[in-house]
Amino acid sequence: MLLSVENLKSSYGKIKALHGINFHIDEGEVVCIIGANGAGKSTTLMSISRMQSVEPGSKMTFMGKNLLDYPADKVVSKLGISHVPEGRRLFGNLTVMENIILSAFARKDKKAVRNDIERVFSIFPRLEERKTQKAGTLSGGEQQMLAVGRAFISARKLMLLDEPSMGLAPLLMLNVFDALKQINKEGTAILLVEQNARMALQFSQRGYVLETGNIIIEGKSEYLLNSPDVKKAYLGA
Amino acid sequence: MQYFLQNLVNGLQWGSFYALVAIGYSMVYGILMLFNFAHGDIFMVGAYIGFFTATGLVALAAVGNIILPSWVIITLTMLIAMFLNAFVGMAVERIGYRPLRDAPRASAAITGLMIGIILETGNLALLGASRRAFPPLIKPVTYNISGVFITNQKILIIVVALSLTFMLHLFIRHTKWGMAMRAMAYDFVITPLMGVPLNTIIALTFAIGSALAAAAGVLFGIAYPVLGPYMGIIIGWKAFVAAILGGRGSILGSAAAGFLLGFIEIFVVMIFPSTMRDFIAYSIILLILTFLPNGFFGEPYSARLRL
Ligand SMILES: Nc1ncnc2c1ncn2[C@@H]1O[C@H](COP(=O)(O)OP(=O)(O)O)[C@@H](O)[C@H]1O
Ligand SMILES: [Mg+2]
């Protein structure tokens, strides 16, 4: 098991966002969490990347290590978990290339970094064309490419993706998901969080359904795609 | 014309102190949205460290009967003062500001004021009320360039201030640490997701700002060799004005505004009695700010995104 999450609880002041959820990810897997707006998907990812504090009793283990022993930057640089946050959150005042260089901040393997940057440019040639452009001036699709590319360079055992399809035209969305598929084939496990349930379930092997801070259904993505409950509530059928 | 050029040179020298101190204000504000009101006093501490270093070096040379050329003493004094004052700045951040990182900004601001008072009165308690005379490190030579008088001391101050500013600019533009600083200024909370250790970068920011303040302190000691525990207050306030006028968080902007302040003060004295200097100079700056509320290079409104 790559990541195991047990009894994860998190809140914003008095508002409870997660009521003790359990899930896991195996090596090389693509897992999705689907759920409506406000279900707690982003809070889940932010808890894993230690951007959001969790309540006592929560347990998270990554490759045998207690994830709670690591601060946010070390989750990336020591454990190898990258996070593409909701809304991309690029540094709009930095160029595309600077965003990429920054994502390698803690890496010491200079040669491998150079190869990885080339790899990113071969997956997303558009980024190379726009290398010197400020990230704030990119189109939505290009921004998502940069967000994924940046995560790819920062860490690669597990990638957390928060609604990568949001705001993208269908064709660009397929583009981004194709790239993610390639990245996964090369060994990166993916935890994908989406409101676009159909897309997420088609892309993943297993899925969890999150509703107001509780996981209510889980199973193989195929099974979830055909489950009447999921269909009715999340697939608009 | 010569009179004008003469005052231009004087303004450049006078502005050098403001510029170097303003950069420290600006860097911290850019990243933490925090006005480090202790910064003027960090400048004072830097000047004192410079004073002790220079005095020590001169004494050491005398004892060992070595003739240290003045450029060696100046360079060593500068580097040692910058190095040690960097730790003063990091200590101020670690002890004063970090525990209040998530507190309301007003609490952090009064923390700065209190640290400032502590540094001033700490100096007073430790060293007494008597003022200190900075040892003369440089034998004054005056050059007459077609009627404009320039001392070697002025050249030193202006050249050091300009080159430090420029070096810092290159550092911020081209190194990964500089990129991390700019990234944090744009979106603080998300920066750790790039594997960037926030506390290290914040400490580095305070270290650089304080090192520049120490450089200003040493240069100030060379030009005006009388040091006192309250010497940082007025310079600190004016450098703060420069930091805001330059555009919060903009390095070159605050340095430029620092020099502008120097010019304005010097040129006011060209026309008006010197007792009216700050009254008129800061009325002019108030007027400038009325028309340029964001300063020279500031962004209209920097919304700090939160998760
Ligand atoms: N910064 C915040 N302050 C207060 N409540 C928040 C904050 N962020 C999220 N919440 C609340 O926590 C719950 C889960 O939010 P979130 O994890 O963002 O859901 P999702 O990503 O599934 O849309 C929601 O009820 C939301 O209103
Ligand atoms: Mg969300």
Coordinates of C-alpha atoms and ligand atoms in Angstrom, one line a residue:
Chain A
M1 CA 0.0 0.0 0.0
L2 CA 1.3 3.4 -1.0
L3 CA -0.9 5.7 1.1
S4 CA -3.4 4.7 3.8
V5 CA -5.7 7.2 5.4
E6 CA -7.6 6.3 8.5
N7 CA -10.2 8.2 10.4
L8 CA -9.2 11.5 8.8
K9 CA -11.0 14.4 10.5
S10 CA -10.6 18.0 9.6
S11 CA -12.5 21.2 10.3
Y12 CA -12.5 24.9 9.7
G13 CA -13.2 26.4 13.1
K14 CA -16.6 25.1 14.1
I15 CA -17.4 23.8 10.6
K16 CA -16.5 20.1 10.3
A17 CA -15.3 19.3 6.8
L18 CA -14.3 15.7 7.2
H19 CA -15.9 13.3 9.7
G20 CA -13.3 10.6 9.8
I21 CA -12.8 9.1 6.4
N22 CA -10.9 6.0 5.4
F23 CA -9.3 5.2 2.0
H24 CA -6.1 3.9 0.5
I25 CA -4.0 4.0 -2.7
D26 CA -1.8 1.2 -4.0
E27 CA 1.4 1.6 -5.8
G28 CA 0.8 2.8 -9.4
E29 CA -2.9 3.1 -9.0
V30 CA -5.2 5.8 -10.2
V31 CA -7.9 6.5 -7.6
C32 CA -10.6 9.1 -7.7
I33 CA -12.8 10.8 -5.1
I34 CA -15.9 12.3 -6.5
G35 CA -18.5 14.4 -4.8
A36 CA -20.5 17.6 -5.1
N37 CA -19.2 21.1 -4.4
G38 CA -18.4 21.4 -0.6
A39 CA -18.2 17.6 0.0
G40 CA -14.7 18.0 1.4
K41 CA -12.6 16.9 -1.6
S42 CA -10.1 19.7 -1.5
T43 CA -9.9 19.4 2.3
T44 CA -8.9 15.8 1.8
L45 CA -6.1 16.6 -0.6
M46 CA -4.9 19.5 1.5
S47 CA -4.8 17.3 4.6
I48 CA -2.5 14.8 2.8
S49 CA -0.2 17.6 1.6
R50 CA -0.2 19.0 5.1
M51 CA -1.6 22.4 4.0
Q52 CA -4.6 21.8 6.2
S53 CA -4.4 20.7 9.8
V54 CA -6.1 17.5 10.9
E55 CA -7.7 16.6 14.1
P56 CA -6.2 14.2 16.7
G57 CA -6.9 10.6 15.9
S58 CA -6.4 11.0 12.2
K59 CA -3.9 8.6 10.8
M60 CA -2.0 8.9 7.5
T61 CA 0.8 6.6 6.4
F62 CA 2.8 7.0 3.3
M63 CA 5.2 4.1 2.3
G64 CA 5.3 3.1 5.9
K65 CA 6.1 6.6 7.2
N66 CA 3.8 8.7 9.4
L67 CA 2.8 11.5 7.1
L68 CA 2.0 13.7 10.0
D69 CA 5.7 13.9 10.9
Y70 CA 6.4 15.9 7.8
P71 CA 5.7 19.6 7.2
A72 CA 4.2 20.6 3.8
D73 CA 7.4 21.3 2.0
K74 CA 8.9 18.0 3.2
V75 CA 5.9 16.0 2.1
V76 CA 6.9 17.1 -1.4
S77 CA 10.7 17.0 -1.2
K78 CA 11.2 14.0 1.2
L79 CA 8.1 11.8 0.7
G80 CA 7.5 12.5 -3.0
I81 CA 3.9 13.7 -3.0
S82 CA 3.0 16.5 -5.4
H83 CA -0.2 18.5 -5.3
V84 CA -1.9 20.3 -8.2
P85 CA -4.2 22.6 -6.2
E86 CA -7.7 23.7 -7.1
G87 CA -7.6 26.6 -9.5
R88 CA -4.0 25.8 -10.4
R89 CA -2.5 28.5 -8.2
L90 CA 0.4 29.3 -10.6
F91 CA 2.8 32.1 -9.7
G92 CA 1.4 34.6 -12.2
N93 CA 4.3 37.0 -11.6
L94 CA 6.8 34.4 -12.6
T95 CA 7.5 33.2 -16.1
V96 CA 6.6 29.7 -17.2
M97 CA 10.3 28.6 -16.9
E98 CA 10.6 30.2 -13.5
N99 CA 7.6 28.4 -12.2
I100 CA 9.2 25.2 -13.5
I101 CA 12.6 25.9 -11.9
L102 CA 11.0 26.8 -8.6
S103 CA 9.2 23.5 -8.5
A104 CA 12.6 21.8 -8.4
F105 CA 13.6 24.0 -5.5
A106 CA 14.5 21.1 -3.1
R107 CA 15.9 18.7 -5.7
K108 CA 19.7 18.1 -5.6
D109 CA 19.8 15.9 -8.7
K110 CA 20.5 18.6 -11.2
K111 CA 20.9 16.3 -14.2
A112 CA 17.7 14.5 -13.6
V113 CA 15.9 17.8 -13.1
R114 CA 17.1 18.9 -16.6
N115 CA 15.8 15.6 -18.1
D116 CA 12.5 16.1 -16.3
I117 CA 12.1 19.6 -17.6
E118 CA 12.7 18.2 -21.1
R119 CA 10.2 15.5 -20.5
V120 CA 7.6 18.1 -19.4
F121 CA 8.3 20.1 -22.6
S122 CA 7.9 16.9 -24.7
I123 CA 4.6 16.1 -23.0
F124 CA 3.4 19.8 -23.3
P125 CA 5.2 21.4 -26.3
R126 CA 3.0 24.5 -25.7
L127 CA 4.9 25.2 -22.5
E128 CA 8.2 25.3 -24.2
E129 CA 6.9 27.8 -26.7
R130 CA 5.7 30.0 -23.9
K131 CA 8.8 29.5 -21.7
T132 CA 9.6 33.2 -21.2
Q133 CA 6.0 34.3 -20.8
K134 CA 4.5 35.3 -17.5
A135 CA 2.4 32.4 -16.1
G136 CA -0.4 34.9 -15.5
T137 CA -0.9 35.5 -19.2
L138 CA -1.4 31.8 -20.2
S139 CA -4.8 30.5 -21.3
G140 CA -6.7 28.2 -19.0
G141 CA -5.5 25.0 -20.7
E142 CA -1.9 26.1 -20.7
Q143 CA -2.1 27.0 -17.1
Q144 CA -3.4 23.5 -16.2
M145 CA -0.5 22.1 -18.3
L146 CA 2.0 24.1 -16.3
A147 CA 0.4 23.2 -13.0
V148 CA 0.7 19.5 -13.9
G149 CA 4.2 19.9 -15.3
R150 CA 5.3 21.7 -12.2
A151 CA 3.9 19.0 -10.0
F152 CA 5.6 16.3 -12.1
I153 CA 9.0 18.0 -11.5
S154 CA 8.4 18.6 -7.8
A155 CA 7.6 15.0 -6.8
R156 CA 6.6 11.9 -8.4
K157 CA 5.6 9.0 -6.2
L158 CA 2.0 10.2 -5.8
M159 CA 0.3 13.1 -7.5
L160 CA -2.8 14.8 -6.0
L161 CA -5.0 16.5 -8.5
D162 CA -7.7 18.9 -7.5
E163 CA -10.3 19.3 -10.3
P164 CA -7.9 19.4 -13.2
S165 CA -10.8 19.5 -15.7
M166 CA -12.3 22.6 -14.2
G167 CA -12.8 25.4 -16.7
L168 CA -11.3 23.5 -19.6
A169 CA -12.8 23.0 -23.0
P170 CA -13.4 19.2 -23.7
L171 CA -10.5 18.9 -26.2
L172 CA -8.0 20.5 -23.8
M173 CA -9.3 18.4 -21.0
L174 CA -8.6 15.2 -23.0
N175 CA -5.2 16.6 -23.7
V176 CA -4.4 17.0 -20.1
F177 CA -5.8 13.6 -19.1
D178 CA -3.8 11.9 -21.9
A179 CA -0.7 13.5 -20.3
L180 CA -1.8 12.3 -16.9
K181 CA -2.2 8.8 -18.3
Q182 CA 1.4 8.9 -19.6
I183 CA 2.7 10.1 -16.3
N184 CA 0.8 7.3 -14.5
K185 CA 2.3 4.7 -16.9
E186 CA 5.7 5.9 -15.9
G187 CA 5.0 4.9 -12.3
T188 CA 3.3 7.9 -10.6
A189 CA 0.2 7.0 -8.6
I190 CA -2.6 9.5 -8.9
L191 CA -5.3 10.6 -6.5
L192 CA -7.8 12.6 -8.6
V193 CA -10.6 14.6 -7.1
E194 CA -13.4 15.8 -9.4
Q195 CA -16.9 17.1 -9.6
N196 CA -16.8 15.8 -13.2
A197 CA -17.7 12.3 -12.0
R198 CA -17.9 10.6 -15.4
M199 CA -14.5 11.8 -16.5
A200 CA -12.9 10.8 -13.2
L201 CA -14.5 7.4 -13.1
Q202 CA -13.5 6.6 -16.7
F203 CA -10.0 7.7 -16.0
S204 CA -9.5 5.8 -12.7
Q205 CA -9.4 2.2 -11.5
R206 CA -11.1 2.7 -8.2
G207 CA -13.2 5.4 -6.7
Y208 CA -14.7 6.8 -3.6
V209 CA -17.9 8.9 -3.3
L210 CA -17.6 11.7 -0.7
E211 CA -20.7 13.4 0.6
T212 CA -20.6 16.1 3.3
G213 CA -17.4 14.8 4.8
N214 CA -18.2 11.1 4.7
I215 CA -17.3 8.4 2.2
I216 CA -20.6 6.8 1.3
I217 CA -19.7 4.4 -1.5
E218 CA -16.5 2.9 -2.7
G219 CA -15.5 0.4 -5.3
K220 CA -14.1 -0.3 -8.7
S221 CA -14.7 2.6 -11.0
E222 CA -16.5 0.4 -13.5
Y223 CA -18.8 -0.7 -10.8
L224 CA -19.5 2.9 -9.7
L225 CA -20.1 4.0 -13.2
N226 CA -22.9 1.4 -13.4
S227 CA -24.2 1.8 -9.9
P228 CA -27.8 3.2 -9.9
D229 CA -27.1 5.4 -6.9
V230 CA -24.0 7.0 -8.4
K231 CA -25.7 7.3 -11.7
K232 CA -28.7 9.1 -10.3
A233 CA -26.7 11.5 -8.0
Y234 CA -23.5 12.2 -9.9
L235 CA -23.8 11.1 -13.5
G236 CA -27.0 12.9 -14.3
A237 CA -28.7 9.8 -15.6
Chain B
M1 CA 25.0 74.2 -13.0
Q2 CA 28.0 73.3 -10.9
Y3 CA 25.9 74.1 -7.8
F4 CA 23.2 71.8 -9.2
L5 CA 25.6 68.9 -9.9
Q6 CA 27.2 69.3 -6.5
N7 CA 23.8 68.9 -4.9
L8 CA 23.1 66.0 -7.1
V9 CA 26.1 64.2 -5.8
N10 CA 25.2 65.1 -2.2
G11 CA 21.7 63.9 -2.8
L12 CA 23.0 60.6 -4.1
Q13 CA 25.1 60.1 -1.0
W14 CA 22.3 61.0 1.3
G15 CA 19.8 58.8 -0.5
S16 CA 22.2 55.9 -0.4
F17 CA 21.3 55.3 3.3
Y18 CA 17.6 55.6 2.7
A19 CA 17.8 53.2 -0.3
L20 CA 19.7 50.5 1.5
V21 CA 17.4 50.6 4.6
A22 CA 14.3 50.9 2.5
I23 CA 15.1 47.6 0.6
G24 CA 14.9 45.7 3.9
Y25 CA 11.5 47.1 4.7
S26 CA 10.3 46.4 1.2
M27 CA 11.5 42.8 1.1
V28 CA 9.9 41.8 4.3
Y29 CA 6.6 43.6 3.4
G30 CA 6.6 41.9 0.0
I31 CA 6.7 38.5 1.5
L32 CA 5.0 38.7 4.8
M33 CA 2.8 41.8 4.3
L34 CA 4.5 43.0 7.5
F35 CA 5.9 46.4 8.3
N36 CA 9.0 45.5 10.2
F37 CA 9.1 48.6 12.4
A38 CA 12.2 47.4 14.1
H39 CA 14.2 47.8 10.9
G40 CA 15.5 51.3 11.7
D41 CA 16.9 50.0 14.9
I42 CA 18.4 47.0 13.1
F43 CA 20.2 49.7 11.1
M44 CA 21.4 51.2 14.3
V45 CA 22.6 47.8 15.6
G46 CA 24.4 47.3 12.3
A47 CA 26.2 50.7 12.7
Y48 CA 27.3 49.7 16.2
I49 CA 28.5 46.3 15.1
G50 CA 30.5 48.2 12.4
F51 CA 31.8 50.6 15.1
F52 CA 33.1 47.8 17.3
T53 CA 34.5 45.8 14.4
A54 CA 36.3 48.8 13.0
T55 CA 37.6 49.9 16.4
G56 CA 38.7 46.4 17.1
L57 CA 40.5 46.0 13.7
V58 CA 42.3 49.4 14.2
A59 CA 43.4 48.4 17.7
L60 CA 44.4 44.9 16.6
A61 CA 46.5 46.4 13.8
A62 CA 48.1 48.8 16.3
V63 CA 48.9 46.0 18.8
G64 CA 50.3 43.7 16.1
N65 CA 52.1 46.6 14.6
I66 CA 50.7 45.8 11.2
I67 CA 49.8 48.4 8.7
L68 CA 46.4 47.5 7.4
P69 CA 45.5 49.5 4.3
S70 CA 42.2 51.4 4.9
W71 CA 40.4 49.5 2.1
V72 CA 41.1 46.3 3.9
I73 CA 39.7 47.6 7.2
I74 CA 36.7 49.0 5.4
T75 CA 36.0 45.9 3.5
L76 CA 36.4 43.7 6.6
T77 CA 34.3 46.0 8.7
M78 CA 31.6 46.0 6.1
L79 CA 31.5 42.2 5.6
I80 CA 31.7 41.4 9.3
A81 CA 28.9 43.9 10.2
M82 CA 26.7 42.6 7.4
F83 CA 27.3 39.0 8.4
L84 CA 26.6 39.5 12.1
N85 CA 23.7 41.8 11.6
A86 CA 22.1 39.2 9.4
F87 CA 21.8 37.1 12.5
V88 CA 20.3 40.0 14.4
G89 CA 17.6 40.2 11.8
M90 CA 17.0 36.5 11.8
A91 CA 16.7 36.6 15.6
V92 CA 14.2 39.4 15.4
E93 CA 12.1 37.4 13.1
R94 CA 12.4 34.1 15.0
I95 CA 11.7 35.6 18.4
G96 CA 9.5 38.5 17.6
Y97 CA 7.5 37.8 14.4
R98 CA 7.3 34.1 13.8
P99 CA 5.2 33.4 16.9
L100 CA 2.7 36.0 15.5
R101 CA 2.7 34.7 11.9
D102 CA -1.0 34.1 11.9
A103 CA -1.9 36.9 14.4
P104 CA -3.6 40.1 13.1
R105 CA -1.1 42.3 11.3
A106 CA -1.6 45.1 13.9
S107 CA -0.2 42.8 16.6
A108 CA 2.9 42.0 14.4
A109 CA 3.3 45.8 13.7
I110 CA 3.3 46.7 17.4
T111 CA 5.7 43.8 18.0
G112 CA 8.1 45.6 15.6
L113 CA 7.7 48.8 17.5
M114 CA 8.4 47.0 20.8
I115 CA 11.4 45.2 19.5
G116 CA 12.7 48.6 18.2
I117 CA 12.3 50.1 21.7
I118 CA 14.0 47.1 23.2
L119 CA 17.0 47.4 20.8
E120 CA 17.3 51.1 21.6
T121 CA 17.1 50.8 25.3
G122 CA 19.1 47.6 25.3
N123 CA 21.9 49.5 23.7
L124 CA 21.4 52.3 26.3
A125 CA 21.6 49.8 29.1
L126 CA 24.6 48.0 27.7
L127 CA 26.7 50.9 26.5
G128 CA 25.5 53.9 28.4
A129 CA 24.2 57.2 27.1
S130 CA 27.5 58.4 25.8
R131 CA 27.8 58.6 22.0
R132 CA 30.4 56.7 20.1
A133 CA 32.7 58.1 17.5
F134 CA 33.2 55.9 14.5
P135 CA 37.0 55.6 13.9
P136 CA 38.1 57.5 10.8
L137 CA 38.7 54.7 8.3
I138 CA 39.4 56.7 5.2
K139 CA 41.7 59.5 4.7
P140 CA 39.6 62.2 3.0
V141 CA 40.6 63.1 -0.5
T142 CA 38.6 65.7 -2.4
Y143 CA 38.5 65.6 -6.1
N144 CA 37.6 68.7 -8.1
I145 CA 35.9 67.7 -11.2
S146 CA 35.3 70.9 -13.1
G147 CA 34.1 72.7 -10.1
V148 CA 32.2 69.9 -8.5
F149 CA 33.8 68.7 -5.3
I150 CA 33.6 64.9 -4.7
T151 CA 35.3 63.2 -1.8
N152 CA 36.5 59.6 -2.0
Q153 CA 34.2 59.0 0.9
K154 CA 31.1 60.0 -1.1
I155 CA 32.2 57.9 -4.1
L156 CA 32.6 54.9 -1.7
I157 CA 29.2 55.3 -0.3
I158 CA 27.4 55.8 -3.6
V159 CA 29.3 53.0 -5.3
V160 CA 28.7 50.5 -2.5
A161 CA 25.0 51.4 -2.2
L162 CA 24.4 51.1 -5.9
S163 CA 26.3 47.9 -6.3
L164 CA 24.6 46.2 -3.4
T165 CA 21.2 47.2 -4.8
F166 CA 22.1 45.9 -8.2
M167 CA 23.5 42.6 -6.8
L168 CA 20.4 42.0 -4.8
H169 CA 18.3 42.7 -7.9
L170 CA 20.2 40.1 -9.8
F171 CA 19.9 37.7 -6.9
I172 CA 16.1 38.1 -6.8
R173 CA 15.8 37.8 -10.6
H174 CA 18.0 34.9 -11.2
T175 CA 18.4 32.5 -8.3
K176 CA 15.9 29.9 -7.1
W177 CA 15.9 31.7 -3.7
G178 CA 14.9 34.9 -5.4
M179 CA 12.2 33.1 -7.3
A180 CA 11.0 31.6 -4.1
M181 CA 10.8 35.1 -2.6
R182 CA 8.8 36.4 -5.6
A183 CA 6.6 33.4 -5.5
M184 CA 5.8 33.9 -1.8
A185 CA 5.0 37.6 -2.5
Y186 CA 2.4 36.4 -5.0
D187 CA 0.9 33.5 -3.2
F188 CA 2.4 32.8 0.1
V189 CA 0.4 29.8 1.2
I190 CA 0.9 27.7 -1.8
T191 CA 4.6 28.0 -2.0
P192 CA 5.4 25.0 0.2
L193 CA 3.8 22.8 -2.5
M194 CA 6.9 23.4 -4.6
G195 CA 9.0 21.9 -1.9
V196 CA 10.1 25.4 -0.7
P197 CA 10.7 25.7 3.1
L198 CA 8.9 28.9 4.0
N199 CA 10.7 29.6 7.2
T200 CA 14.1 29.3 5.5
I201 CA 13.2 31.8 2.9
I202 CA 11.7 34.2 5.5
A203 CA 14.9 33.9 7.6
L204 CA 16.9 34.6 4.4
T205 CA 14.8 37.7 3.7
F206 CA 15.4 39.1 7.1
A207 CA 19.1 38.2 6.9
I208 CA 19.5 40.1 3.6
G209 CA 17.5 43.1 4.6
S210 CA 19.5 43.4 7.9
A211 CA 22.8 42.9 6.1
L212 CA 22.0 45.8 3.8
A213 CA 21.0 47.9 6.8
A214 CA 24.4 47.1 8.4
A215 CA 26.1 48.2 5.2
A216 CA 24.1 51.4 5.4
G217 CA 25.1 51.7 9.1
V218 CA 28.8 51.4 8.4
L219 CA 28.6 53.8 5.5
F220 CA 26.7 56.2 7.7
G221 CA 29.4 55.9 10.4
I222 CA 32.0 56.7 7.8
A223 CA 30.2 59.8 6.7
Y224 CA 28.7 61.0 10.0
P225 CA 30.9 59.4 12.7
V226 CA 28.7 60.0 15.7
L227 CA 26.6 57.0 16.8
G228 CA 23.8 57.0 19.3
P229 CA 21.1 54.5 20.3
Y230 CA 18.3 56.5 18.7
M231 CA 20.1 57.1 15.4
G232 CA 17.9 54.6 13.6
I233 CA 14.5 56.1 14.3
I234 CA 14.4 59.0 11.8
I235 CA 16.3 57.2 9.1
G236 CA 14.1 54.2 9.7
W237 CA 10.9 56.3 9.3
K238 CA 12.2 57.9 6.2
A239 CA 13.3 54.7 4.7
F240 CA 9.9 53.3 5.5
V241 CA 8.4 56.2 3.5
A242 CA 10.8 55.3 0.6
A243 CA 9.7 51.7 0.7
I244 CA 6.0 52.6 0.4
L245 CA 6.7 55.3 -2.2
G246 CA 8.7 52.9 -4.3
G247 CA 5.8 50.5 -4.4
R248 CA 5.5 47.9 -1.6
G249 CA 7.6 44.9 -2.3
S250 CA 9.6 46.4 -5.2
I251 CA 13.3 46.3 -4.6
L252 CA 14.4 48.7 -7.3
G253 CA 11.4 50.9 -6.7
S254 CA 12.2 51.3 -3.0
A255 CA 15.9 51.9 -3.8
A256 CA 14.9 54.5 -6.4
A257 CA 12.5 56.2 -3.9
G258 CA 15.3 56.2 -1.3
F259 CA 17.5 58.1 -3.7
L260 CA 14.6 60.4 -4.6
L261 CA 14.1 61.2 -0.9
G262 CA 17.8 62.1 -0.6
F263 CA 17.6 64.4 -3.6
I264 CA 14.4 66.1 -2.4
E265 CA 15.9 66.8 1.0
I266 CA 19.1 68.1 -0.4
F267 CA 17.5 70.3 -3.0
V268 CA 15.0 71.8 -0.6
V269 CA 18.0 73.0 1.4
M270 CA 19.3 74.6 -1.9
I271 CA 16.4 77.0 -1.8
F272 CA 15.0 77.1 1.8
P273 CA 16.6 77.4 5.2
S274 CA 17.7 74.0 6.4
T275 CA 15.4 74.2 9.4
M276 CA 12.5 73.8 7.0
R277 CA 14.1 70.8 5.2
D278 CA 11.8 68.0 6.3
F279 CA 8.7 70.1 6.6
I280 CA 8.9 71.0 2.9
A281 CA 10.5 67.7 1.7
Y282 CA 7.8 65.6 3.2
S283 CA 5.0 67.9 2.1
I284 CA 6.3 67.3 -1.4
I285 CA 6.3 63.5 -0.9
L286 CA 2.8 63.6 0.6
L287 CA 1.7 65.4 -2.6
I288 CA 3.4 62.7 -4.8
L289 CA 1.7 60.0 -2.9
T290 CA -1.7 61.7 -3.4
F291 CA -1.2 61.4 -7.1
L292 CA 0.5 58.0 -7.0
P293 CA -1.2 56.1 -4.2
N294 CA 0.4 52.8 -5.1
G295 CA 3.9 54.3 -5.3
F296 CA 6.1 54.1 -8.3
F297 CA 6.1 50.4 -9.0
G298 CA 3.5 49.0 -6.8
E299 CA 0.6 46.9 -8.0
P300 CA -2.8 48.6 -7.5
Y301 CA -4.0 46.0 -5.0
S302 CA -2.1 42.9 -4.2
A303 CA -4.8 40.4 -3.0
R304 CA -3.1 37.7 -1.1
L305 CA -4.8 34.5 -2.0
R306 CA -5.7 32.2 0.8
L307 CA -6.6 28.6 0.8
Ligands
LIG1 N1 -11.3 28.3 4.2 C1 -12.5 27.8 4.7 N2 -13.1 28.3 5.7 C2 -14.2 27.8 6.2 N3 -14.9 26.7 5.6 C3 -14.3 26.1 4.6 C4 -13.1 26.6 4.0 N4 -12.7 25.8 3.0 C5 -13.7 24.9 2.9 N5 -14.7 25.1 3.8 C6 -15.8 24.3 4.1 O1 -15.4 22.9 4.2 C7 -16.3 22.1 3.5 C8 -15.5 21.3 2.5 O2 -14.9 22.1 1.5 P1 -14.0 21.6 0.4 O3 -13.0 20.7 0.9 O4 -13.4 22.8 -0.3 O5 -15.0 20.9 -0.6 P2 -14.9 20.5 -2.1 O6 -13.5 20.6 -2.5 O7 -15.4 19.1 -2.2 O8 -15.8 21.4 -2.9 C9 -17.4 22.9 2.9 O9 -18.5 23.0 3.7 C10 -16.7 24.3 2.9 O10 -17.7 25.3 3.0
MG2 MG -12.6 21.8 -4.0

